[in-house]
Coordinates of C-alpha atoms in Angstrom, one line a residue:
M86 CA 96.9 227.8 -63.1
N87 CA 100.5 227.6 -64.2
G88 CA 102.8 225.3 -62.3
A89 CA 100.6 224.8 -59.2
G90 CA 100.9 221.7 -57.1
P91 CA 102.3 220.2 -53.9
A92 CA 105.8 221.3 -52.9
G93 CA 106.9 217.7 -52.7
S94 CA 110.6 217.3 -52.6
I95 CA 111.6 220.9 -53.7
R96 CA 115.0 221.7 -52.2
N97 CA 117.3 224.6 -52.0
W98 CA 120.3 225.3 -54.4
A99 CA 122.6 222.9 -52.5
G100 CA 120.1 220.3 -51.6
S101 CA 120.6 220.9 -47.9
H102 CA 117.1 222.1 -47.1
T103 CA 113.8 220.6 -48.2
Y104 CA 110.8 222.9 -48.2
R105 CA 107.7 221.8 -46.3
A106 CA 105.0 223.9 -48.0
A107 CA 101.7 222.3 -48.7
R108 CA 101.5 224.0 -52.1
F109 CA 104.0 225.3 -54.6
V110 CA 103.1 227.8 -57.4
E111 CA 105.3 228.9 -60.2
A112 CA 103.6 232.2 -61.1
R113 CA 104.0 233.5 -64.7
S114 CA 102.6 237.0 -64.2
V115 CA 102.0 239.7 -61.7
A116 CA 98.3 239.2 -62.0
E117 CA 98.8 235.5 -61.0
V118 CA 100.8 236.5 -58.0
Q119 CA 98.1 238.9 -57.0
R120 CA 95.4 236.1 -57.2
E121 CA 97.5 233.6 -55.3
V122 CA 98.3 236.0 -52.5
E123 CA 94.7 237.2 -52.1
A124 CA 93.5 233.7 -51.9
A125 CA 96.1 232.4 -49.4
T126 CA 96.4 232.6 -45.6
K127 CA 100.2 232.2 -45.6
V128 CA 102.6 232.9 -48.4
R129 CA 106.4 232.9 -48.8
V130 CA 108.4 233.6 -51.9
L131 CA 111.1 231.3 -53.3
G132 CA 113.7 232.9 -55.6
T133 CA 116.6 230.9 -57.0
R134 CA 116.8 228.8 -53.8
H135 CA 120.2 230.1 -52.6
S136 CA 119.1 230.4 -49.0
F137 CA 120.5 227.7 -46.6
N138 CA 117.9 227.9 -43.8
D139 CA 114.1 228.1 -43.5
L140 CA 113.9 231.8 -44.4
C141 CA 111.6 231.1 -47.4
D142 CA 109.7 228.2 -45.9
T143 CA 106.0 228.0 -45.0
D144 CA 103.2 225.6 -44.2
G145 CA 101.1 227.5 -46.7
T146 CA 101.8 228.5 -50.3
L147 CA 105.4 228.7 -51.6
L148 CA 105.4 231.1 -54.5
S149 CA 108.1 231.4 -57.2
T150 CA 108.4 234.4 -59.6
T151 CA 111.5 233.2 -61.4
G152 CA 109.4 232.0 -64.4
F153 CA 108.2 235.5 -65.3
P154 CA 109.0 236.8 -68.8
D155 CA 112.3 238.5 -68.5
P156 CA 112.2 242.0 -69.9
V157 CA 114.9 244.2 -68.5
V158 CA 114.2 247.9 -69.1
V159 CA 117.3 250.1 -69.1
D160 CA 116.8 253.9 -68.8
A161 CA 120.2 255.1 -69.9
P162 CA 119.7 258.8 -69.4
A163 CA 118.4 258.2 -65.8
R164 CA 121.0 255.4 -65.2
R165 CA 118.4 253.1 -63.9
V166 CA 117.3 249.5 -64.8
T167 CA 113.9 248.0 -64.0
V168 CA 113.6 244.2 -63.7
R169 CA 111.2 241.5 -62.4
G170 CA 111.9 240.5 -58.8
G171 CA 112.7 236.9 -59.7
Q172 CA 115.1 237.9 -62.5
R173 CA 118.7 236.6 -62.0
Y174 CA 121.5 239.1 -61.7
A175 CA 123.2 237.4 -64.7
V176 CA 120.4 238.4 -67.0
V177 CA 120.2 241.9 -65.6
A178 CA 124.0 242.3 -66.0
R179 CA 124.0 241.3 -69.6
A180 CA 121.3 243.8 -70.5
V181 CA 122.9 246.6 -68.6
H182 CA 126.3 245.9 -70.2
E183 CA 124.8 245.8 -73.7
A184 CA 123.2 249.2 -72.9
G185 CA 126.7 250.6 -72.2
L186 CA 126.3 250.9 -68.4
A187 CA 127.2 248.9 -65.3
L188 CA 125.9 247.7 -62.0
P189 CA 127.8 249.3 -59.1
N190 CA 128.5 246.0 -57.6
M191 CA 127.6 242.3 -57.8
G192 CA 127.8 239.2 -55.6
S193 CA 130.2 236.4 -56.2
L194 CA 127.5 234.3 -57.8
P195 CA 125.4 236.2 -60.5
H196 CA 122.8 233.5 -60.7
I197 CA 120.8 234.6 -57.7
S198 CA 117.5 236.4 -58.0
T199 CA 117.4 240.2 -57.7
A200 CA 114.7 240.5 -55.2
G201 CA 116.0 237.6 -53.1
A202 CA 119.5 239.0 -53.0
V203 CA 118.5 242.5 -51.9
A204 CA 115.9 241.2 -49.4
T205 CA 118.6 239.2 -47.5
G206 CA 121.4 241.7 -47.5
T207 CA 123.5 239.9 -50.0
H208 CA 126.7 241.7 -51.1
G209 CA 129.9 241.8 -53.1
S210 CA 133.2 243.1 -51.8
G211 CA 135.1 246.4 -51.5
T212 CA 135.7 248.9 -48.8
A213 CA 133.8 251.5 -50.8
N214 CA 131.1 249.1 -52.1
Q215 CA 127.7 248.8 -50.3
A216 CA 125.5 245.7 -50.2
L217 CA 123.4 245.1 -53.3
G218 CA 120.3 246.5 -51.7
A219 CA 121.8 250.0 -51.5
A220 CA 121.3 250.3 -55.3
V221 CA 117.5 249.8 -55.0
A222 CA 115.7 253.0 -56.1
A223 CA 112.2 251.5 -56.0
L224 CA 110.3 248.3 -55.3
V225 CA 106.8 247.1 -56.4
L226 CA 105.3 244.7 -54.0
V227 CA 102.1 242.6 -53.9
G228 CA 100.6 243.2 -50.4
P229 CA 98.5 240.7 -48.4
D230 CA 95.2 241.8 -50.1
G231 CA 96.7 241.2 -53.6
A232 CA 97.1 245.0 -54.2
L233 CA 100.2 246.5 -55.7
R234 CA 102.3 248.9 -53.6
T235 CA 105.3 251.0 -54.8
V236 CA 108.0 252.1 -52.4
R237 CA 110.6 254.7 -53.7
R238 CA 113.8 256.0 -52.3
G239 CA 113.2 259.0 -50.2
E240 CA 109.7 257.8 -49.0
P241 CA 109.3 256.9 -45.3
D242 CA 109.1 253.1 -45.9
H243 CA 112.0 252.7 -48.3
L244 CA 114.8 252.0 -45.8
G245 CA 112.7 249.4 -44.1
S246 CA 111.4 247.7 -47.3
V247 CA 114.6 246.7 -49.1
V248 CA 116.2 244.2 -46.8
A249 CA 112.8 242.9 -45.6
L250 CA 113.2 239.0 -45.6
G251 CA 110.0 238.7 -47.7
A252 CA 107.9 239.8 -44.7
L253 CA 106.3 242.8 -46.3
G254 CA 105.0 241.3 -49.5
V255 CA 106.0 239.7 -52.8
V256 CA 108.5 241.9 -54.7
V257 CA 107.5 241.7 -58.3
E258 CA 109.6 244.6 -59.7
V259 CA 112.9 246.2 -58.7
E260 CA 114.5 249.4 -59.9
L261 CA 118.3 249.6 -59.6
D262 CA 120.8 252.4 -59.9
L263 CA 123.4 252.1 -62.6
V264 CA 126.9 253.6 -63.1
A265 CA 129.2 254.3 -66.0
P266 CA 130.9 251.2 -67.4
Y267 CA 134.3 250.2 -66.0
D268 CA 137.1 247.7 -66.6
L269 CA 138.8 245.4 -64.1
R270 CA 141.7 243.2 -63.9
Q271 CA 141.4 240.2 -61.6
E272 CA 144.5 238.6 -60.1
L273 CA 145.0 235.6 -57.8
H274 CA 147.7 235.5 -55.2
L275 CA 148.7 232.5 -53.1
D276 CA 151.4 233.7 -50.7
L277 CA 149.7 235.9 -48.1
R278 CA 150.8 235.0 -44.6
W279 CA 148.6 235.1 -41.6
D280 CA 150.9 237.5 -39.8
A281 CA 150.6 240.0 -42.6
L282 CA 146.8 239.8 -42.8
L283 CA 146.4 240.2 -39.0
A284 CA 148.8 243.1 -39.0
D285 CA 146.7 245.1 -41.4
P286 CA 143.5 243.4 -42.4
V287 CA 141.8 246.6 -43.6
G288 CA 144.8 247.4 -45.8
V289 CA 144.8 243.9 -47.4
L290 CA 141.0 243.8 -47.8
G291 CA 141.1 247.3 -49.2
L292 CA 143.3 246.5 -52.1
G293 CA 141.6 247.1 -55.5
F294 CA 138.0 247.8 -56.2
S295 CA 137.1 244.4 -54.7
T296 CA 139.1 241.9 -52.7
S297 CA 138.3 238.4 -51.4
V298 CA 140.5 236.4 -49.1
F299 CA 139.9 232.6 -49.1
T300 CA 141.1 230.5 -46.2
R301 CA 140.6 227.4 -44.0
W302 CA 142.1 229.3 -40.9
S303 CA 145.0 226.9 -40.3
G304 CA 148.6 226.9 -41.5
D305 CA 151.0 229.8 -41.9
L306 CA 149.7 230.9 -45.3
V307 CA 146.2 232.3 -45.4
G308 CA 145.2 230.6 -48.6
E309 CA 144.2 232.6 -51.7
V310 CA 143.4 236.2 -52.4
L311 CA 141.5 237.6 -55.4
V312 CA 142.1 241.2 -56.1
K313 CA 139.9 242.9 -58.6
A314 CA 141.4 246.3 -59.5
R315 CA 140.0 249.1 -61.7
V316 CA 142.1 249.7 -64.8
P317 CA 143.9 251.8 -65.5
D318 CA 145.2 251.4 -61.9
P319 CA 146.3 254.9 -60.7
S320 CA 146.5 253.7 -57.1
G321 CA 148.9 250.9 -57.8
D322 CA 146.9 248.3 -56.0
L323 CA 148.1 245.4 -58.1
D324 CA 151.7 246.4 -57.5
R325 CA 151.0 246.6 -53.7
A326 CA 149.3 243.2 -53.8
A327 CA 152.4 241.7 -55.5
G328 CA 154.7 243.2 -52.9
L329 CA 152.6 241.9 -50.0
M330 CA 151.8 238.4 -51.2
G331 CA 153.9 237.5 -54.2
E332 CA 153.3 237.7 -57.9
A333 CA 149.9 236.7 -59.2
V334 CA 149.6 233.2 -60.5
A335 CA 149.4 232.7 -64.3
A336 CA 146.0 233.5 -65.8
G337 CA 145.2 229.9 -66.6
A338 CA 146.5 228.2 -63.5
G339 CA 144.3 226.4 -61.1
S340 CA 144.2 226.9 -57.3
P341 CA 143.7 224.6 -54.3
L342 CA 140.5 226.3 -53.0
L343 CA 138.9 227.9 -56.0
G344 CA 140.0 225.6 -58.8
L345 CA 139.7 226.8 -62.4
G346 CA 136.9 225.5 -64.5
D347 CA 135.2 227.4 -67.3
S348 CA 132.6 228.6 -64.8
M349 CA 135.2 230.9 -63.2
T350 CA 135.6 234.5 -64.4
L351 CA 138.7 235.6 -66.3
R352 CA 141.9 236.3 -64.4
G353 CA 145.1 238.1 -65.4
T354 CA 143.8 240.3 -68.2
D355 CA 141.9 243.6 -68.4
G356 CA 138.2 243.6 -69.4
P357 CA 134.7 244.7 -68.7
W358 CA 133.2 244.5 -65.2
I359 CA 130.6 241.9 -66.2
E360 CA 133.4 239.4 -67.0
R361 CA 135.5 239.9 -63.9
L362 CA 133.5 241.3 -61.0
P363 CA 131.6 238.1 -59.9
H364 CA 133.7 235.0 -59.1
F365 CA 131.6 232.9 -61.5
R366 CA 130.7 233.6 -65.1
H367 CA 127.3 235.0 -65.8
D368 CA 126.9 232.7 -68.8
R369 CA 127.7 229.4 -67.0
E370 CA 125.9 227.5 -64.3
P371 CA 128.3 226.7 -61.5
S372 CA 128.1 223.2 -60.1
Q373 CA 125.7 222.8 -57.2
G374 CA 127.8 222.0 -54.1
D375 CA 126.8 219.5 -51.4
E376 CA 127.3 222.2 -48.7
I377 CA 126.0 224.4 -46.0
Q378 CA 126.8 228.1 -45.8
S379 CA 127.1 230.6 -42.9
E380 CA 128.2 234.2 -42.7
W381 CA 128.6 236.9 -40.1
F382 CA 129.3 240.6 -40.3
V383 CA 131.4 242.4 -37.7
P384 CA 132.5 246.1 -37.6
L385 CA 135.5 246.6 -39.9
E386 CA 137.3 248.5 -37.2
R387 CA 137.4 245.2 -35.1
A388 CA 138.6 243.1 -38.1
G389 CA 142.0 242.2 -36.6
A390 CA 140.6 241.0 -33.3
A391 CA 137.8 239.1 -34.9
L392 CA 140.2 237.3 -37.3
A393 CA 142.5 236.5 -34.5
A394 CA 139.7 235.0 -32.5
L395 CA 138.7 232.7 -35.3
R396 CA 142.3 231.9 -36.2
G397 CA 142.4 230.3 -32.8
L398 CA 139.8 227.8 -34.0
G399 CA 141.6 227.0 -37.2
E400 CA 142.5 223.4 -36.4
E401 CA 139.0 222.7 -35.3
L402 CA 137.3 224.4 -38.3
D403 CA 139.5 223.2 -41.1
P404 CA 138.2 219.6 -41.4
L405 CA 134.6 220.9 -41.8
L406 CA 135.3 223.6 -44.4
H407 CA 135.4 223.8 -48.1
A408 CA 136.6 227.4 -47.6
S409 CA 136.0 230.6 -45.8
E410 CA 135.8 233.9 -47.7
L411 CA 136.6 237.3 -46.1
R412 CA 135.2 240.4 -47.7
T413 CA 134.5 244.0 -46.8
V414 CA 131.1 245.8 -47.1
A415 CA 130.6 249.6 -46.8
A416 CA 128.0 250.8 -44.4
D417 CA 124.5 251.6 -45.5
D418 CA 121.3 252.9 -43.8
L419 CA 118.9 250.0 -44.7
W420 CA 117.2 249.0 -41.4
L421 CA 117.9 245.3 -41.5
S422 CA 121.1 245.2 -43.7
P423 CA 123.9 243.4 -41.9
A424 CA 126.1 246.3 -42.8
Q425 CA 123.6 248.9 -41.5
G426 CA 125.4 251.8 -39.8
R427 CA 128.9 250.3 -39.9
D428 CA 131.6 249.4 -42.4
S429 CA 131.8 245.6 -42.0
L430 CA 134.0 242.6 -42.4
A431 CA 132.0 239.7 -43.7
L432 CA 133.2 236.3 -42.6
H433 CA 131.7 233.6 -44.9
F434 CA 131.9 229.8 -44.3
T435 CA 131.2 227.1 -46.9
W436 CA 130.8 224.0 -44.7
R437 CA 130.8 220.4 -45.7
N438 CA 127.3 219.0 -45.6
R439 CA 127.6 217.5 -42.1
P440 CA 124.7 219.2 -40.3
T441 CA 125.4 218.0 -36.7
E442 CA 129.1 218.9 -36.8
V443 CA 128.4 222.2 -38.6
A444 CA 125.8 223.1 -35.9
A445 CA 128.4 222.7 -33.2
A446 CA 131.0 224.6 -35.3
V447 CA 128.5 227.5 -35.8
E448 CA 128.0 227.7 -32.0
R449 CA 131.8 227.9 -31.6
V450 CA 132.2 230.6 -34.2
E451 CA 129.3 232.7 -32.8
S452 CA 130.8 232.4 -29.3
A453 CA 134.2 233.5 -30.6
L454 CA 132.6 236.5 -32.4
A455 CA 130.3 237.5 -29.6
P456 CA 132.5 240.4 -28.4
F457 CA 132.2 241.9 -31.9
A458 CA 128.4 242.2 -32.1
P459 CA 128.1 239.8 -35.1
R460 CA 125.1 240.0 -37.4
P461 CA 124.4 236.9 -39.5
H462 CA 123.5 236.8 -43.2
W463 CA 119.8 236.3 -43.2
G464 CA 119.8 233.5 -45.8
K465 CA 122.5 231.4 -44.2
V466 CA 122.8 229.1 -41.2
F467 CA 123.3 230.7 -37.8
G468 CA 122.4 229.8 -34.2
P469 CA 118.9 229.7 -32.8
G470 CA 119.5 232.4 -30.2
F471 CA 119.9 235.4 -32.5
D472 CA 117.6 238.3 -31.7
A473 CA 117.2 241.1 -34.2
A474 CA 116.2 243.6 -31.6
A475 CA 119.6 243.2 -29.9
A476 CA 121.5 243.6 -33.2
Y477 CA 119.5 246.3 -35.0
E478 CA 118.5 249.6 -33.6
R479 CA 115.7 249.9 -36.2
A480 CA 114.2 246.4 -35.5
E481 CA 111.2 247.9 -33.7
D482 CA 110.6 250.3 -36.6
F483 CA 110.6 247.3 -38.9
R484 CA 108.2 245.4 -36.7
A485 CA 105.8 248.4 -36.8
L486 CA 106.1 248.7 -40.5
R487 CA 105.4 245.0 -40.9
R488 CA 102.3 245.2 -38.7
R489 CA 101.0 248.2 -40.7
V490 CA 101.4 246.7 -44.2
D491 CA 100.6 243.0 -43.2
P492 CA 98.4 243.2 -40.1
V493 CA 97.3 239.6 -40.2
G494 CA 100.7 238.2 -40.9
V495 CA 100.2 236.6 -44.4
F496 CA 104.0 236.8 -45.0
V497 CA 105.1 235.9 -41.5
N498 CA 106.7 232.4 -41.0
E499 CA 108.6 230.6 -38.3
F500 CA 111.9 232.2 -39.3
V501 CA 110.6 235.8 -39.1
Q502 CA 109.1 234.9 -35.7
R503 CA 112.2 233.2 -34.4
V504 CA 114.5 236.2 -35.1
G505 CA 112.1 238.5 -33.3
L506 CA 110.6 240.5 -36.2
A507 CA 107.0 239.4 -35.8

């Protein structure tokens, strides 16, 4: 058996969580995944380890599919790409770009696995851009008996199977929608004031194809704003950005929060989506930060009030933060997507690795956001009291789907139980 053994000291991407599994298997084929699942009583899947909680953990077998051979099959006429579930978005993006097509959106970090990203509701930014899972046309899963099951868009189980937290089986193949190629220009601005952001958060975050606002919540200036605009730019978003928050910094200049190493994507010039849409280059490995991450989604229509509530915690949060990132996500209809049914403001926090203090800060943030019906990112740190049934109208439908496809709970773990989905 390839790569089988005790989990030992296997940790997540940032080193902030150690997995407790009794056995760790790096599968090299779909057939090996099938054998492992069929023989196990409990299984969870580990992707590129970019979750910051116990979402992927288990007392049973921890199974990785990131070591599969990496064929990426692009069907240009159909505008679709088929990839292995453990394949990183960086590899997928390169193949798609070389085929003369594009992904509709990407996360800020392209080194995450495809199946893991879509299963947790991971997203990029843009008022017209949905979470990554919205591009999933089909999934192939290994069920609890080791058999393969395919779920396609339009079938009854599809909307419940994309953002599924690994609770419905091992996703071994993903088929994604593609779009025509496009060029972007990415510009960094440093002079956005808090009063301007609070006066029109939707307008600021709606600049360009994709906009990210970075802050630590204190001071008169927000921090940094990355605007990624389609070029040519008929809407004048880059001109509006300059009028609102000053001229963009020089292409090679550093920045207090983001820095500028060779792992960052290109700024200040026009070029293809693959080189500018993520924050980090697809052909570089970003440094692994000693950090903890949290994120909550609130309705975009309540953005101003939610930002004001957190702004009041600025002096308290600042010492614990590397940075917060504010982004928009368009509504989708995936049952457990944090943007399900509502255009959303995503409030991301990259905390310093101080678990006790961060736990208290998470409680304060969740209390401040409580009036806005926050939904946490499934793969990041949030409070123990979250109940999916209170946040998602299709939670019971998901529970019924889970019981039907995995009646003995092979893929259930403490996390899935704790959030009320098993």
